[in-house]
CSV table of C-alpha atoms and ligand atoms in Angstrom, one decimal:
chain,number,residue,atom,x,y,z
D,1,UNK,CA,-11.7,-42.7,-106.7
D,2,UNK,CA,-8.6,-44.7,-105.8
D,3,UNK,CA,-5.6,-43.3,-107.7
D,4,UNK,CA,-1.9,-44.7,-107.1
D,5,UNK,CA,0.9,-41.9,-108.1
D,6,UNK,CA,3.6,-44.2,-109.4
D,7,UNK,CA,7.1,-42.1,-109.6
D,8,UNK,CA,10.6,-42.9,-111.6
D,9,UNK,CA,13.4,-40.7,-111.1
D,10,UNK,CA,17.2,-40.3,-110.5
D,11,UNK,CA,17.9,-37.7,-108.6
D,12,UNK,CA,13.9,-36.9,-106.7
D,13,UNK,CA,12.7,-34.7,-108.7
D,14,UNK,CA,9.6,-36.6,-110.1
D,15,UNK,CA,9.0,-38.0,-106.3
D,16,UNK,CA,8.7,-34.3,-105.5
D,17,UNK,CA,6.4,-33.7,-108.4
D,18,UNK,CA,4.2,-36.9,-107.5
D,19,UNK,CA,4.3,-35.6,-104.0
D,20,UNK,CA,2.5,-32.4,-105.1
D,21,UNK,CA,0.4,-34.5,-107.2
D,22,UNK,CA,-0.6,-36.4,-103.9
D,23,UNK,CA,-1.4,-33.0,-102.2
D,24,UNK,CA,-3.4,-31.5,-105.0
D,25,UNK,CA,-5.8,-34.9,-105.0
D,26,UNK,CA,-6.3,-35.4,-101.6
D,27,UNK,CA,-9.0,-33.5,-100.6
D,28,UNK,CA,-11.3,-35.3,-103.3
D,29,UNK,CA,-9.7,-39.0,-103.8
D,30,UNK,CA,-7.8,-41.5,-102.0
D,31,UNK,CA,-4.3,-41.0,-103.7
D,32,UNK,CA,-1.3,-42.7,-102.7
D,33,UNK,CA,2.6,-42.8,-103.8
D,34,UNK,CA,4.8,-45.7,-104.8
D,35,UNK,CA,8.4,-45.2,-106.3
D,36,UNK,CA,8.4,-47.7,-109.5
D,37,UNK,CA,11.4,-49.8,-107.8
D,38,UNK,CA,9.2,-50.8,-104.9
D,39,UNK,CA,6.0,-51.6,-107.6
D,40,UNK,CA,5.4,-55.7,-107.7
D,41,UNK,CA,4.2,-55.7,-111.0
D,42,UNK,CA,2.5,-59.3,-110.1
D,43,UNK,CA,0.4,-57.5,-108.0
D,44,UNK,CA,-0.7,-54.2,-109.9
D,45,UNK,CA,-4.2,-53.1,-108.7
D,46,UNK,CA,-5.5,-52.6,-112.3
D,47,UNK,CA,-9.0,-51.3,-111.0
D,48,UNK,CA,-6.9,-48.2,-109.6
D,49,UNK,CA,-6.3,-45.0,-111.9
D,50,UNK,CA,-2.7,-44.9,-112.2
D,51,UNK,CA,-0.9,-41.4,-112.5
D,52,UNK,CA,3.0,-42.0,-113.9
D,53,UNK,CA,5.3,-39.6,-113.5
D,54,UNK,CA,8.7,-40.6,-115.0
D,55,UNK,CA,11.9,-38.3,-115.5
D,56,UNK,CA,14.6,-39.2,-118.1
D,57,UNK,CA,18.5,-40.1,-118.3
D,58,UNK,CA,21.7,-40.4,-120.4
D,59,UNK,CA,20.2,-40.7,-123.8
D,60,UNK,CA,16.6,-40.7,-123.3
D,61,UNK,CA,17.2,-43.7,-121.4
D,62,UNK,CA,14.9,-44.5,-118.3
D,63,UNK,CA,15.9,-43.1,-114.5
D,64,UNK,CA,17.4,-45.4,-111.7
D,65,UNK,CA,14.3,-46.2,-109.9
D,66,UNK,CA,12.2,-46.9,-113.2
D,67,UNK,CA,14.6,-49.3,-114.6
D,68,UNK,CA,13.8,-52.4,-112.0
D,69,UNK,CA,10.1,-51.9,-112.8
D,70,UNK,CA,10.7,-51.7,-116.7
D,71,UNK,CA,12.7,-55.0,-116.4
D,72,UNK,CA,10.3,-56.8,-114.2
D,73,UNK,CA,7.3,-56.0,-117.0
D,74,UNK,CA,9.2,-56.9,-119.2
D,75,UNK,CA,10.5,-60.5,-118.2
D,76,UNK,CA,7.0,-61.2,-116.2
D,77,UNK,CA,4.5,-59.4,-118.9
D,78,UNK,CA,1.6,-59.8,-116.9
D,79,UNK,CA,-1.7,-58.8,-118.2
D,80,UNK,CA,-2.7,-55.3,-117.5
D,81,UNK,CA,-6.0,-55.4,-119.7
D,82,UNK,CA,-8.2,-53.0,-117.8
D,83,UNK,CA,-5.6,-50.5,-116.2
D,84,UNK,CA,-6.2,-47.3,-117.2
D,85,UNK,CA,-3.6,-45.0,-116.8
D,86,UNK,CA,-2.0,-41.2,-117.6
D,87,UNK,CA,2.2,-40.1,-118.3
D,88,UNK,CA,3.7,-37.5,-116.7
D,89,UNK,CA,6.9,-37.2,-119.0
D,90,UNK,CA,9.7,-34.8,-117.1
D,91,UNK,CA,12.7,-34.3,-118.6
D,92,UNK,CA,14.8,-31.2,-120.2
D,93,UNK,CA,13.8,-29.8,-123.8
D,94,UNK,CA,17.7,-28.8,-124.3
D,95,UNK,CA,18.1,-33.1,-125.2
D,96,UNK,CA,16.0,-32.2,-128.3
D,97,UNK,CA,15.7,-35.4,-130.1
D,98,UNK,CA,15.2,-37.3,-126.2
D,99,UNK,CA,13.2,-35.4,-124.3
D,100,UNK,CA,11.3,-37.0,-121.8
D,101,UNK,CA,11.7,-40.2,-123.9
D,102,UNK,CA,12.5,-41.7,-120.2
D,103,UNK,CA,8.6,-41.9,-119.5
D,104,UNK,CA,7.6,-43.1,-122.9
D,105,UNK,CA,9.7,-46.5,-122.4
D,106,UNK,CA,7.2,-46.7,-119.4
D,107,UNK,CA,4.3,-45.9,-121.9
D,108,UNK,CA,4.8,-47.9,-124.4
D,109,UNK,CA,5.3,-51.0,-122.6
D,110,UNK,CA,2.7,-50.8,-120.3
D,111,UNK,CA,-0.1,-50.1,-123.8
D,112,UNK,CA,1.6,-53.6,-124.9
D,113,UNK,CA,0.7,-55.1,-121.7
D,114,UNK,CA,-3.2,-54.1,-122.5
D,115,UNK,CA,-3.3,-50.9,-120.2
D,116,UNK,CA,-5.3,-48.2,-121.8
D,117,UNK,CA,-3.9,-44.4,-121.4
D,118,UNK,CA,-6.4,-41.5,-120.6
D,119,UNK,CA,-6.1,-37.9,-121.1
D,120,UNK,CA,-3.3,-35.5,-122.4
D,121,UNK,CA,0.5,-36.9,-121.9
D,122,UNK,CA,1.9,-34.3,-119.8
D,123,UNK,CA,5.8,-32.9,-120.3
D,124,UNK,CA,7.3,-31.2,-117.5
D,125,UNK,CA,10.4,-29.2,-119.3
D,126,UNK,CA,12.9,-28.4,-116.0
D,127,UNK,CA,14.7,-26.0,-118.5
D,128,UNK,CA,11.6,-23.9,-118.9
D,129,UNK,CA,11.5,-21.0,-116.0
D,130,UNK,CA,8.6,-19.9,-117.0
D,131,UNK,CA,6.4,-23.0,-116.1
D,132,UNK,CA,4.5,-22.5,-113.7
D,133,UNK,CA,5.1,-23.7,-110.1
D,134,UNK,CA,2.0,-26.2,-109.8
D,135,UNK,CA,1.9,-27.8,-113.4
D,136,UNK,CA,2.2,-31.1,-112.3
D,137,UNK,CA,-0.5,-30.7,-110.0
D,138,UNK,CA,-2.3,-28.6,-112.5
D,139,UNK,CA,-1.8,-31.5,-115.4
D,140,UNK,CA,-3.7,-34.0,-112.3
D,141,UNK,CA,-6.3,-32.1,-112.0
D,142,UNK,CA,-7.5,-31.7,-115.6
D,143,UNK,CA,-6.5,-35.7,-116.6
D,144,UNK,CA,-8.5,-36.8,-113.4
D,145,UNK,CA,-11.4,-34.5,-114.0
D,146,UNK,CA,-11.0,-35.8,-118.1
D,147,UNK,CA,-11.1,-39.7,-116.5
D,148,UNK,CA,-14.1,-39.1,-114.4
D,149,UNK,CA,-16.0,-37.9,-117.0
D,150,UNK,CA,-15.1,-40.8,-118.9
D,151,UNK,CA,-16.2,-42.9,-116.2
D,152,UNK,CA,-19.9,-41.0,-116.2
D,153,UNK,CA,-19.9,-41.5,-119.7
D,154,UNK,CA,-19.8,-45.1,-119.2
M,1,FMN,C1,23.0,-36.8,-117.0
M,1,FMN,C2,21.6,-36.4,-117.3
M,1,FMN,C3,21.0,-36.8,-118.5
M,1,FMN,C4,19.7,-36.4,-118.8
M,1,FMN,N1,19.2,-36.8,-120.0
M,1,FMN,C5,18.0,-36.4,-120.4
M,1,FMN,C6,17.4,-36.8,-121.7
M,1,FMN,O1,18.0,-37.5,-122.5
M,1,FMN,N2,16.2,-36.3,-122.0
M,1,FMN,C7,15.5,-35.4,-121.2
M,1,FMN,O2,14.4,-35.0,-121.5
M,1,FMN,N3,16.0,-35.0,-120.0
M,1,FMN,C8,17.2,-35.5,-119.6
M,1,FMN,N4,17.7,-35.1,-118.4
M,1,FMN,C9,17.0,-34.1,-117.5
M,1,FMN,C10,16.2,-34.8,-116.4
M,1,FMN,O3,15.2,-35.7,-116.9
M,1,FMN,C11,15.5,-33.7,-115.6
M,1,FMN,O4,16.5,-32.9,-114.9
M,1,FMN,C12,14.5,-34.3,-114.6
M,1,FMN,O5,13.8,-33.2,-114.0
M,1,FMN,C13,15.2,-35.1,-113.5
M,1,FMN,O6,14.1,-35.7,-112.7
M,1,FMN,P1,14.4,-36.7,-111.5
M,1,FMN,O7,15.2,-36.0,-110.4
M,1,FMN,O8,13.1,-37.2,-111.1
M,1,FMN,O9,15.2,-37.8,-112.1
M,1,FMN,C14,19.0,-35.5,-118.0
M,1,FMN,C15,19.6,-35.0,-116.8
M,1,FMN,C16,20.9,-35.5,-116.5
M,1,FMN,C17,21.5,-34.9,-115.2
């Protein structure tokens, strides 16, 4: 399965997390890693499962590299019927009312552009030391394994 691992962050966390993401898939799929700023949303592969892994900053607001993707979406809106995708929310559950609201911008915009998200939306709490090392490889794992069986299904 093709699988593009599609990261927004500020300070590299979430590249680190898509980066384990990456290593964790390899050995059964052809996974690869784009930061969001370098994503031409014109030309967005729709036939590949998309993992999105997307911190959060300020006030729930997006992260650096997510905003110049966000924007482009939303002044081109192409049509992204057919995309199937999963979130990866990271953020900090000591924001309360915005944690990992970052990645849900991200969400919600591309579900208006027609894309279709699979499996459980995943949180990644960096306040929480009790996580375990490998969740976001973990939370890949099962929402892959839960979108090929979907495909079967089919
Ligand atoms: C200035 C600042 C503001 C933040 N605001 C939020 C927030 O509103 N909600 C949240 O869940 N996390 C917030 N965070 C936590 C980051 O999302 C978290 O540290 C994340 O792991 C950073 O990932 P990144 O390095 O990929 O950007 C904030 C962190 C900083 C430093």
């Amino acid at each position: 399965m093709k699988i593009t691992i599609m990261y927004g962050t500020e300070s590299g966390e979430s590249e680190l997390a898509a980066e384990e993401i990456r290593d964790a898939l390899l050995e059964l799929h052809d996974a690869t890693i784009v930061n969001m700023e370098d994503v031409d949303v014109d030309a967005i592969d729709v036939t590949d499962f998309h993992l999105v892994v997307c911190s959060t900053y300020g006030e729930g607001e997006l992260p650096a590299s997510a905003r110049p993707f966000h924007a482009a979406l939303s002044a081109n809106r192409p049509d992204l019927t057919g995309l199937r995708y999963a979130v990866l929310g990271r953020g900090d559950r000591t924001y309360a009312e915005t944690y990992s609201r970052g990645s849900e911008h991200v969400d919600e915009l591309l579900r208006e552009l027609g894309a279709t998200r699979i499996g459980e939306y995943g949180r990644e709490d960096a306040s929480d030391w009790n996580a375990p090392d490998d969740l976001a490889a973990q939370w890949a794992l099962s929402t892959v394994a839960a979108f090929d069986a979907l495909v079967t299904a089919a």
